């Protein structure tokens, strides 16, 4: 039985990824800052008592990440999926970027936490059968795709995590671990808003398809939801 660890599963894409993998017969370690506060996640645990384990985790807390890795030290994790992320202040245009602490918090969650999670769980991934790490990035972090400007805080945090992913894909190659950046599409979530293009179910299905199809040639790619490559 394959095993996945997914961060940020209290709602949205992370919750749907957990649901779909469980339905496919996977074991899932699902993390959230407050699992008890998510009725949907708790209901999912009731439906899958033998294959879903819930873990309280603030991905911005380095000690908590290490502690969870210690608790799961004997696990083999086929897919490590870092889904947790935040948008930060909205409507921040040029000339109105003043909240440095808010910007640093977005970097801490979106750019630094994925690195700490990879480092903490690298041994569990390395001993697995599939050896795959997928980190949810965003097309707005692409330099080549940026034709509208703005979005300074969120864009820069995703551009930064793309650099982390690319370097990790090189550094973890000797361990056979495949690391990629995944764009989930424009999704109908609290972050994506009501005008988004696809549902969480469609996004999760696309992410699963892209993860399942990874080959050595995909190492370090920035992958769109439709499987095409996004320019850095």
PDB file of C-alpha atoms in Angstrom:
ATOM      1  CA  UNK A   1       0.000   0.000   0.000  1.00  0.00           C
ATOM      2  CA  UNK A   2       1.349   3.388  -1.012  1.00  0.00           C
ATOM      3  CA  UNK A   3       1.621   6.213   1.506  1.00  0.00           C
ATOM      4  CA  UNK A   4       1.298   9.972   1.093  1.00  0.00           C
ATOM      5  CA  UNK A   5       1.902  12.866   3.445  1.00  0.00           C
ATOM      6  CA  UNK A   6      -0.078  15.982   2.565  1.00  0.00           C
ATOM      7  CA  UNK A   7       0.106  19.340   4.322  1.00  0.00           C
ATOM      8  CA  UNK A   8      -2.777  21.785   4.574  1.00  0.00           C
ATOM      9  CA  UNK A   9      -5.630  19.273   4.414  1.00  0.00           C
ATOM     10  CA  UNK A  10      -8.260  21.087   6.482  1.00  0.00           C
ATOM     11  CA  UNK A  11     -10.042  22.308   3.336  1.00  0.00           C
ATOM     12  CA  UNK A  12      -9.754  22.955  -0.377  1.00  0.00           C
ATOM     13  CA  UNK A  13      -7.211  21.189  -2.543  1.00  0.00           C
ATOM     14  CA  UNK A  14      -5.418  19.442   0.312  1.00  0.00           C
ATOM     15  CA  UNK A  15      -8.639  17.943   1.664  1.00  0.00           C
ATOM     16  CA  UNK A  16      -9.684  16.769  -1.789  1.00  0.00           C
ATOM     17  CA  UNK A  17      -6.263  15.258  -2.503  1.00  0.00           C
ATOM     18  CA  UNK A  18      -6.507  13.272   0.714  1.00  0.00           C
ATOM     19  CA  UNK A  19     -10.024  12.115  -0.158  1.00  0.00           C
ATOM     20  CA  UNK A  20      -9.113  10.980  -3.660  1.00  0.00           C
ATOM     21  CA  UNK A  21      -5.978   9.127  -2.590  1.00  0.00           C
ATOM     22  CA  UNK A  22      -7.865   7.345   0.175  1.00  0.00           C
ATOM     23  CA  UNK A  23     -10.510   6.295  -2.315  1.00  0.00           C
ATOM     24  CA  UNK A  24      -7.713   4.884  -4.473  1.00  0.00           C
ATOM     25  CA  UNK A  25      -6.517   2.739  -1.575  1.00  0.00           C
ATOM     26  CA  UNK A  26      -3.625   4.859  -0.295  1.00  0.00           C
ATOM     27  CA  UNK A  27      -2.596   5.428   3.294  1.00  0.00           C
ATOM     28  CA  UNK A  28      -2.554   9.163   4.018  1.00  0.00           C
ATOM     29  CA  UNK A  29      -0.919  11.259   6.712  1.00  0.00           C
ATOM     30  CA  UNK A  30      -2.906  14.499   6.624  1.00  0.00           C
ATOM     31  CA  UNK A  31      -1.682  17.605   8.412  1.00  0.00           C
ATOM     32  CA  UNK A  32      -3.464  20.805   9.345  1.00  0.00           C
ATOM     33  CA  UNK A  33      -2.936  23.465  11.975  1.00  0.00           C
ATOM     34  CA  UNK A  34      -6.188  22.422  13.641  1.00  0.00           C
ATOM     35  CA  UNK A  35      -7.509  19.069  12.360  1.00  0.00           C
ATOM     36  CA  UNK A  36     -10.201  19.078  15.045  1.00  0.00           C
ATOM     37  CA  UNK A  37     -11.532  22.333  13.633  1.00  0.00           C
ATOM     38  CA  UNK A  38     -12.299  20.829  10.221  1.00  0.00           C
ATOM     39  CA  UNK A  39     -15.584  18.926  10.197  1.00  0.00           C
ATOM     40  CA  UNK A  40     -14.884  17.574   6.697  1.00  0.00           C
ATOM     41  CA  UNK A  41     -11.451  16.270   7.626  1.00  0.00           C
ATOM     42  CA  UNK A  42     -12.785  14.642  10.782  1.00  0.00           C
ATOM     43  CA  UNK A  43     -15.589  13.012   8.769  1.00  0.00           C
ATOM     44  CA  UNK A  44     -13.021  11.697   6.307  1.00  0.00           C
ATOM     45  CA  UNK A  45     -11.106  10.158   9.205  1.00  0.00           C
ATOM     46  CA  UNK A  46     -14.271   8.423  10.386  1.00  0.00           C
ATOM     47  CA  UNK A  47     -14.802   6.978   6.908  1.00  0.00           C
ATOM     48  CA  UNK A  48     -11.179   5.781   6.658  1.00  0.00           C
ATOM     49  CA  UNK A  49     -10.146   4.842  10.213  1.00  0.00           C
ATOM     50  CA  UNK A  50      -7.417   2.429   9.132  1.00  0.00           C
ATOM     51  CA  UNK A  51      -5.782   4.444   6.374  1.00  0.00           C
ATOM     52  CA  UNK A  52      -6.029   8.102   7.396  1.00  0.00           C
ATOM     53  CA  UNK A  53      -3.995   9.602  10.207  1.00  0.00           C
ATOM     54  CA  UNK A  54      -4.497  13.227  11.197  1.00  0.00           C
ATOM     55  CA  UNK A  55      -1.636  15.332  12.537  1.00  0.00           C
ATOM     56  CA  UNK A  56      -1.758  18.838  13.972  1.00  0.00           C
ATOM     57  CA  UNK A  57       1.029  20.802  12.283  1.00  0.00           C
ATOM     58  CA  UNK A  58       1.840  24.464  11.844  1.00  0.00           C
ATOM     59  CA  UNK A  59       4.186  24.375   8.857  1.00  0.00           C
ATOM     60  CA  UNK A  60       5.671  27.652  10.024  1.00  0.00           C
ATOM     61  CA  UNK A  61       6.979  25.951  13.156  1.00  0.00           C
ATOM     62  CA  UNK A  62      10.322  24.260  12.476  1.00  0.00           C
ATOM     63  CA  UNK A  63      10.308  22.359  15.770  1.00  0.00           C
ATOM     64  CA  UNK A  64       6.827  20.982  15.056  1.00  0.00           C
ATOM     65  CA  UNK A  65       7.981  19.772  11.633  1.00  0.00           C
ATOM     66  CA  UNK A  66      10.933  17.938  13.157  1.00  0.00           C
ATOM     67  CA  UNK A  67       8.722  16.455  15.878  1.00  0.00           C
ATOM     68  CA  UNK A  68       6.294  15.054  13.327  1.00  0.00           C
ATOM     69  CA  UNK A  69       9.164  13.569  11.345  1.00  0.00           C
ATOM     70  CA  UNK A  70      10.386  11.890  14.526  1.00  0.00           C
ATOM     71  CA  UNK A  71       6.922  10.398  15.117  1.00  0.00           C
ATOM     72  CA  UNK A  72       6.865   9.095  11.558  1.00  0.00           C
ATOM     73  CA  UNK A  73      10.511   8.031  11.538  1.00  0.00           C
ATOM     74  CA  UNK A  74       9.726   4.449  10.513  1.00  0.00           C
ATOM     75  CA  UNK A  75       7.354   5.375   7.692  1.00  0.00           C
ATOM     76  CA  UNK A  76       7.982   5.131   3.965  1.00  0.00           C
ATOM     77  CA  UNK A  77       6.401   8.097   2.193  1.00  0.00           C
ATOM     78  CA  UNK A  78       5.863   7.602  -1.540  1.00  0.00           C
ATOM     79  CA  UNK A  79       4.425  11.055  -2.153  1.00  0.00           C
ATOM     80  CA  UNK A  80       5.269  14.080  -0.038  1.00  0.00           C
ATOM     81  CA  UNK A  81       2.892  16.843  -1.128  1.00  0.00           C
ATOM     82  CA  UNK A  82       3.354  20.320   0.300  1.00  0.00           C
ATOM     83  CA  UNK A  83       0.004  21.976  -0.245  1.00  0.00           C
ATOM     84  CA  UNK A  84      -0.127  24.368   2.720  1.00  0.00           C
ATOM     85  CA  UNK A  85       0.185  28.012   1.768  1.00  0.00           C
ATOM     86  CA  UNK A  86      -1.197  31.491   2.335  1.00  0.00           C
ATOM     87  CA  UNK A  87      -1.868  34.455   0.051  1.00  0.00           C
ATOM     88  CA  UNK A  88      -1.204  37.295   2.450  1.00  0.00           C
ATOM     89  CA  UNK A  89      -2.530  40.842   2.045  1.00  0.00           C
ATOM     90  CA  UNK A  90      -4.626  41.400  -1.074  1.00  0.00           C
ATOM     91  CA  UNK A  91      -4.799  44.442  -3.280  1.00  0.00           C
ATOM     92  CA  UNK A  92      -1.210  45.441  -2.611  1.00  0.00           C
ATOM     93  CA  UNK A  93      -0.198  47.615  -5.573  1.00  0.00           C
ATOM     94  CA  UNK A  94       3.085  49.352  -6.319  1.00  0.00           C
ATOM     95  CA  UNK A  95       3.502  52.271  -3.944  1.00  0.00           C
ATOM     96  CA  UNK A  96       1.373  50.555  -1.325  1.00  0.00           C
ATOM     97  CA  UNK A  97       3.743  47.807  -0.203  1.00  0.00           C
ATOM     98  CA  UNK A  98       4.410  48.703   3.431  1.00  0.00           C
ATOM     99  CA  UNK A  99       3.645  45.688   5.632  1.00  0.00           C
ATOM    100  CA  UNK A 100       7.058  44.039   5.797  1.00  0.00           C
ATOM    101  CA  UNK A 101       6.036  41.617   8.540  1.00  0.00           C
ATOM    102  CA  UNK A 102       3.116  40.315   6.469  1.00  0.00           C
ATOM    103  CA  UNK A 103       5.454  39.777   3.510  1.00  0.00           C
ATOM    104  CA  UNK A 104       7.905  37.878   5.701  1.00  0.00           C
ATOM    105  CA  UNK A 105       5.096  35.680   7.028  1.00  0.00           C
ATOM    106  CA  UNK A 106       4.057  34.721   3.484  1.00  0.00           C
ATOM    107  CA  UNK A 107       7.680  33.851   2.707  1.00  0.00           C
ATOM    108  CA  UNK A 108       7.922  31.817   5.886  1.00  0.00           C
ATOM    109  CA  UNK A 109       4.915  29.671   4.965  1.00  0.00           C
ATOM    110  CA  UNK A 110       5.180  29.539   1.167  1.00  0.00           C
ATOM    111  CA  UNK A 111       8.936  29.512   0.576  1.00  0.00           C
ATOM    112  CA  UNK A 112      10.784  28.391   3.711  1.00  0.00           C
ATOM    113  CA  UNK A 113       8.380  25.813   5.152  1.00  0.00           C
ATOM    114  CA  UNK A 114       8.474  23.571   2.042  1.00  0.00           C
ATOM    115  CA  UNK A 115      12.258  23.390   2.364  1.00  0.00           C
ATOM    116  CA  UNK A 116      12.080  22.493   6.053  1.00  0.00           C
ATOM    117  CA  UNK A 117       9.478  19.821   5.316  1.00  0.00           C
ATOM    118  CA  UNK A 118      11.602  18.287   2.557  1.00  0.00           C
ATOM    119  CA  UNK A 119      14.645  18.191   4.829  1.00  0.00           C
ATOM    120  CA  UNK A 120      12.672  16.672   7.701  1.00  0.00           C
ATOM    121  CA  UNK A 121      11.110  13.863   5.649  1.00  0.00           C
ATOM    122  CA  UNK A 122      13.822  13.134   3.107  1.00  0.00           C
ATOM    123  CA  UNK A 123      14.698   9.774   4.692  1.00  0.00           C
ATOM    124  CA  UNK A 124      11.100   8.586   4.702  1.00  0.00           C
ATOM    125  CA  UNK A 125      10.722   9.529   1.034  1.00  0.00           C
ATOM    126  CA  UNK A 126      14.063   7.993   0.070  1.00  0.00           C
ATOM    127  CA  UNK A 127      13.081   4.567   1.428  1.00  0.00           C
ATOM    128  CA  UNK A 128       9.745   4.504  -0.400  1.00  0.00           C
ATOM    129  CA  UNK A 129       8.892   2.926  -3.705  1.00  0.00           C
ATOM    130  CA  UNK A 130       7.925   6.072  -5.638  1.00  0.00           C
ATOM    131  CA  UNK A 131      10.222   8.696  -4.072  1.00  0.00           C
ATOM    132  CA  UNK A 132       8.263  11.755  -5.217  1.00  0.00           C
ATOM    133  CA  UNK A 133       7.964  15.253  -3.754  1.00  0.00           C
ATOM    134  CA  UNK A 134       5.397  17.634  -5.201  1.00  0.00           C
ATOM    135  CA  UNK A 135       5.281  21.220  -3.953  1.00  0.00           C
ATOM    136  CA  UNK A 136       2.315  23.341  -4.912  1.00  0.00           C
ATOM    137  CA  UNK A 137       3.571  26.507  -6.511  1.00  0.00           C
ATOM    138  CA  UNK A 138       1.569  28.864  -8.706  1.00  0.00           C
ATOM    139  CA  UNK A 139       1.758  30.157 -12.241  1.00  0.00           C
ATOM    140  CA  UNK A 140       1.873  33.671 -10.790  1.00  0.00           C
ATOM    141  CA  UNK A 141       5.374  32.819  -9.564  1.00  0.00           C
ATOM    142  CA  UNK A 142       6.542  32.489 -13.174  1.00  0.00           C
ATOM    143  CA  UNK A 143       8.681  35.339 -14.512  1.00  0.00           C
ATOM    144  CA  UNK A 144       7.971  34.343 -18.093  1.00  0.00           C
ATOM    145  CA  UNK A 145       4.210  34.253 -17.593  1.00  0.00           C
ATOM    146  CA  UNK A 146       3.917  37.559 -15.733  1.00  0.00           C
ATOM    147  CA  UNK A 147       2.157  39.942 -18.079  1.00  0.00           C
ATOM    148  CA  UNK A 148       0.050  41.863 -15.582  1.00  0.00           C
ATOM    149  CA  UNK A 149       2.383  42.957 -12.773  1.00  0.00           C
ATOM    150  CA  UNK A 150       1.231  43.437  -9.193  1.00  0.00           C
ATOM    151  CA  UNK A 151       0.807  40.656  -6.649  1.00  0.00           C
ATOM    152  CA  UNK A 152       4.215  41.412  -5.199  1.00  0.00           C
ATOM    153  CA  UNK A 153       3.969  39.433  -1.993  1.00  0.00           C
ATOM    154  CA  UNK A 154       2.383  36.199  -3.237  1.00  0.00           C
ATOM    155  CA  UNK A 155       4.231  36.233  -6.574  1.00  0.00           C
ATOM    156  CA  UNK A 156       7.628  36.630  -4.963  1.00  0.00           C
ATOM    157  CA  UNK A 157       6.959  33.867  -2.429  1.00  0.00           C
ATOM    158  CA  UNK A 158       6.113  31.423  -5.202  1.00  0.00           C
ATOM    159  CA  UNK A 159       9.066  32.513  -7.341  1.00  0.00           C
ATOM    160  CA  UNK A 160      11.255  31.853  -4.302  1.00  0.00           C
ATOM    161  CA  UNK A 161       9.865  28.391  -3.674  1.00  0.00           C
ATOM    162  CA  UNK A 162      10.415  27.574  -7.347  1.00  0.00           C
ATOM    163  CA  UNK A 163      14.123  28.235  -6.799  1.00  0.00           C
ATOM    164  CA  UNK A 164      14.041  25.971  -3.731  1.00  0.00           C
ATOM    165  CA  UNK A 165      12.345  23.215  -5.734  1.00  0.00           C
ATOM    166  CA  UNK A 166      14.801  23.439  -8.622  1.00  0.00           C
ATOM    167  CA  UNK A 167      17.827  23.193  -6.332  1.00  0.00           C
ATOM    168  CA  UNK A 168      16.289  20.347  -4.325  1.00  0.00           C
ATOM    169  CA  UNK A 169      15.570  18.433  -7.524  1.00  0.00           C
ATOM    170  CA  UNK A 170      19.316  18.483  -8.237  1.00  0.00           C
ATOM    171  CA  UNK A 171      20.500  17.815  -4.694  1.00  0.00           C
ATOM    172  CA  UNK A 172      18.132  14.879  -4.137  1.00  0.00           C
ATOM    173  CA  UNK A 173      18.838  13.174  -7.461  1.00  0.00           C
ATOM    174  CA  UNK A 174      21.498  10.871  -5.910  1.00  0.00           C
ATOM    175  CA  UNK A 175      18.769   9.565  -3.561  1.00  0.00           C
ATOM    176  CA  UNK A 176      16.463   8.887  -6.499  1.00  0.00           C
ATOM    177  CA  UNK A 177      13.943  11.454  -5.261  1.00  0.00           C
ATOM    178  CA  UNK A 178      11.997  13.341  -7.922  1.00  0.00           C
ATOM    179  CA  UNK A 179      11.071  16.906  -6.894  1.00  0.00           C
ATOM    180  CA  UNK A 180       8.703  19.050  -8.960  1.00  0.00           C
ATOM    181  CA  UNK A 181       6.732  22.300  -8.775  1.00  0.00           C
ATOM    182  CA  UNK A 182       3.001  21.847  -9.353  1.00  0.00           C
ATOM    183  CA  UNK A 183       0.526  24.510 -10.449  1.00  0.00           C
ATOM    184  CA  UNK A 184      -2.940  23.446  -9.236  1.00  0.00           C
ATOM    185  CA  UNK A 185      -4.842  25.597 -11.719  1.00  0.00           C
ATOM    186  CA  UNK A 186      -7.120  28.491 -10.857  1.00  0.00           C
ATOM    187  CA  UNK A 187      -9.278  26.735  -8.300  1.00  0.00           C
ATOM    188  CA  UNK A 188     -12.602  27.554  -6.646  1.00  0.00           C
ATOM    189  CA  UNK A 189     -11.275  27.898  -3.101  1.00  0.00           C
ATOM    190  CA  UNK A 190     -11.112  30.686  -0.530  1.00  0.00           C
ATOM    191  CA  UNK A 191      -7.800  31.705  -2.079  1.00  0.00           C
ATOM    192  CA  UNK A 192      -8.846  31.268  -5.702  1.00  0.00           C
ATOM    193  CA  UNK A 193     -12.111  33.152  -5.309  1.00  0.00           C
ATOM    194  CA  UNK A 194     -15.549  32.709  -6.883  1.00  0.00           C
ATOM    195  CA  UNK A 195     -14.456  33.402 -10.471  1.00  0.00           C
ATOM    196  CA  UNK A 196     -11.899  30.579 -10.682  1.00  0.00           C
ATOM    197  CA  UNK A 197     -11.935  28.053 -13.506  1.00  0.00           C
ATOM    198  CA  UNK A 198     -11.928  24.576 -11.934  1.00  0.00           C
ATOM    199  CA  UNK A 199     -13.198  22.784  -8.845  1.00  0.00           C
ATOM    200  CA  UNK A 200     -11.061  21.299  -6.104  1.00  0.00           C
ATOM    201  CA  UNK A 201     -11.996  17.830  -7.382  1.00  0.00           C
ATOM    202  CA  UNK A 202     -10.724  18.696 -10.865  1.00  0.00           C
ATOM    203  CA  UNK A 203      -7.552  20.209  -9.468  1.00  0.00           C
ATOM    204  CA  UNK A 204      -6.823  17.242  -7.210  1.00  0.00           C
ATOM    205  CA  UNK A 205      -7.418  14.816 -10.077  1.00  0.00           C
ATOM    206  CA  UNK A 206      -4.979  16.746 -12.271  1.00  0.00           C
ATOM    207  CA  UNK A 207      -2.356  16.934  -9.550  1.00  0.00           C
ATOM    208  CA  UNK A 208      -2.656  13.188  -8.930  1.00  0.00           C
ATOM    209  CA  UNK A 209      -2.319  12.509 -12.639  1.00  0.00           C
ATOM    210  CA  UNK A 210       0.802  14.651 -12.876  1.00  0.00           C
ATOM    211  CA  UNK A 211       2.367  13.069  -9.789  1.00  0.00           C
ATOM    212  CA  UNK A 212       1.578   9.542 -10.953  1.00  0.00           C
ATOM    213  CA  UNK A 213       3.100  10.170 -14.367  1.00  0.00           C
ATOM    214  CA  UNK A 214       6.397  11.636 -13.192  1.00  0.00           C
ATOM    215  CA  UNK A 215       9.500  10.205 -14.821  1.00  0.00           C
ATOM    216  CA  UNK A 216      13.181  11.029 -14.538  1.00  0.00           C
ATOM    217  CA  UNK A 217      12.736  13.495 -17.413  1.00  0.00           C
ATOM    218  CA  UNK A 218      10.349  15.542 -15.256  1.00  0.00           C
ATOM    219  CA  UNK A 219      12.817  16.149 -12.443  1.00  0.00           C
ATOM    220  CA  UNK A 220      12.734  19.825 -11.459  1.00  0.00           C
ATOM    221  CA  UNK A 221       9.906  20.743 -13.856  1.00  0.00           C
ATOM    222  CA  UNK A 222       7.317  23.462 -13.227  1.00  0.00           C
ATOM    223  CA  UNK A 223       4.178  21.583 -14.256  1.00  0.00           C
ATOM    224  CA  UNK A 224       0.836  23.140 -15.171  1.00  0.00           C
ATOM    225  CA  UNK A 225      -2.377  21.365 -14.209  1.00  0.00           C
ATOM    226  CA  UNK A 226      -2.741  20.121 -17.792  1.00  0.00           C
ATOM    227  CA  UNK A 227       0.723  18.549 -17.713  1.00  0.00           C
ATOM    228  CA  UNK A 228       2.477  21.169 -19.820  1.00  0.00           C
ATOM    229  CA  UNK A 229       5.599  23.016 -18.661  1.00  0.00           C
ATOM    230  CA  UNK A 230       5.331  26.536 -17.235  1.00  0.00           C
ATOM    231  CA  UNK A 231       8.283  28.841 -17.976  1.00  0.00           C
ATOM    232  CA  UNK A 232      10.298  29.926 -14.945  1.00  0.00           C
TER     233      UNK A 232
END
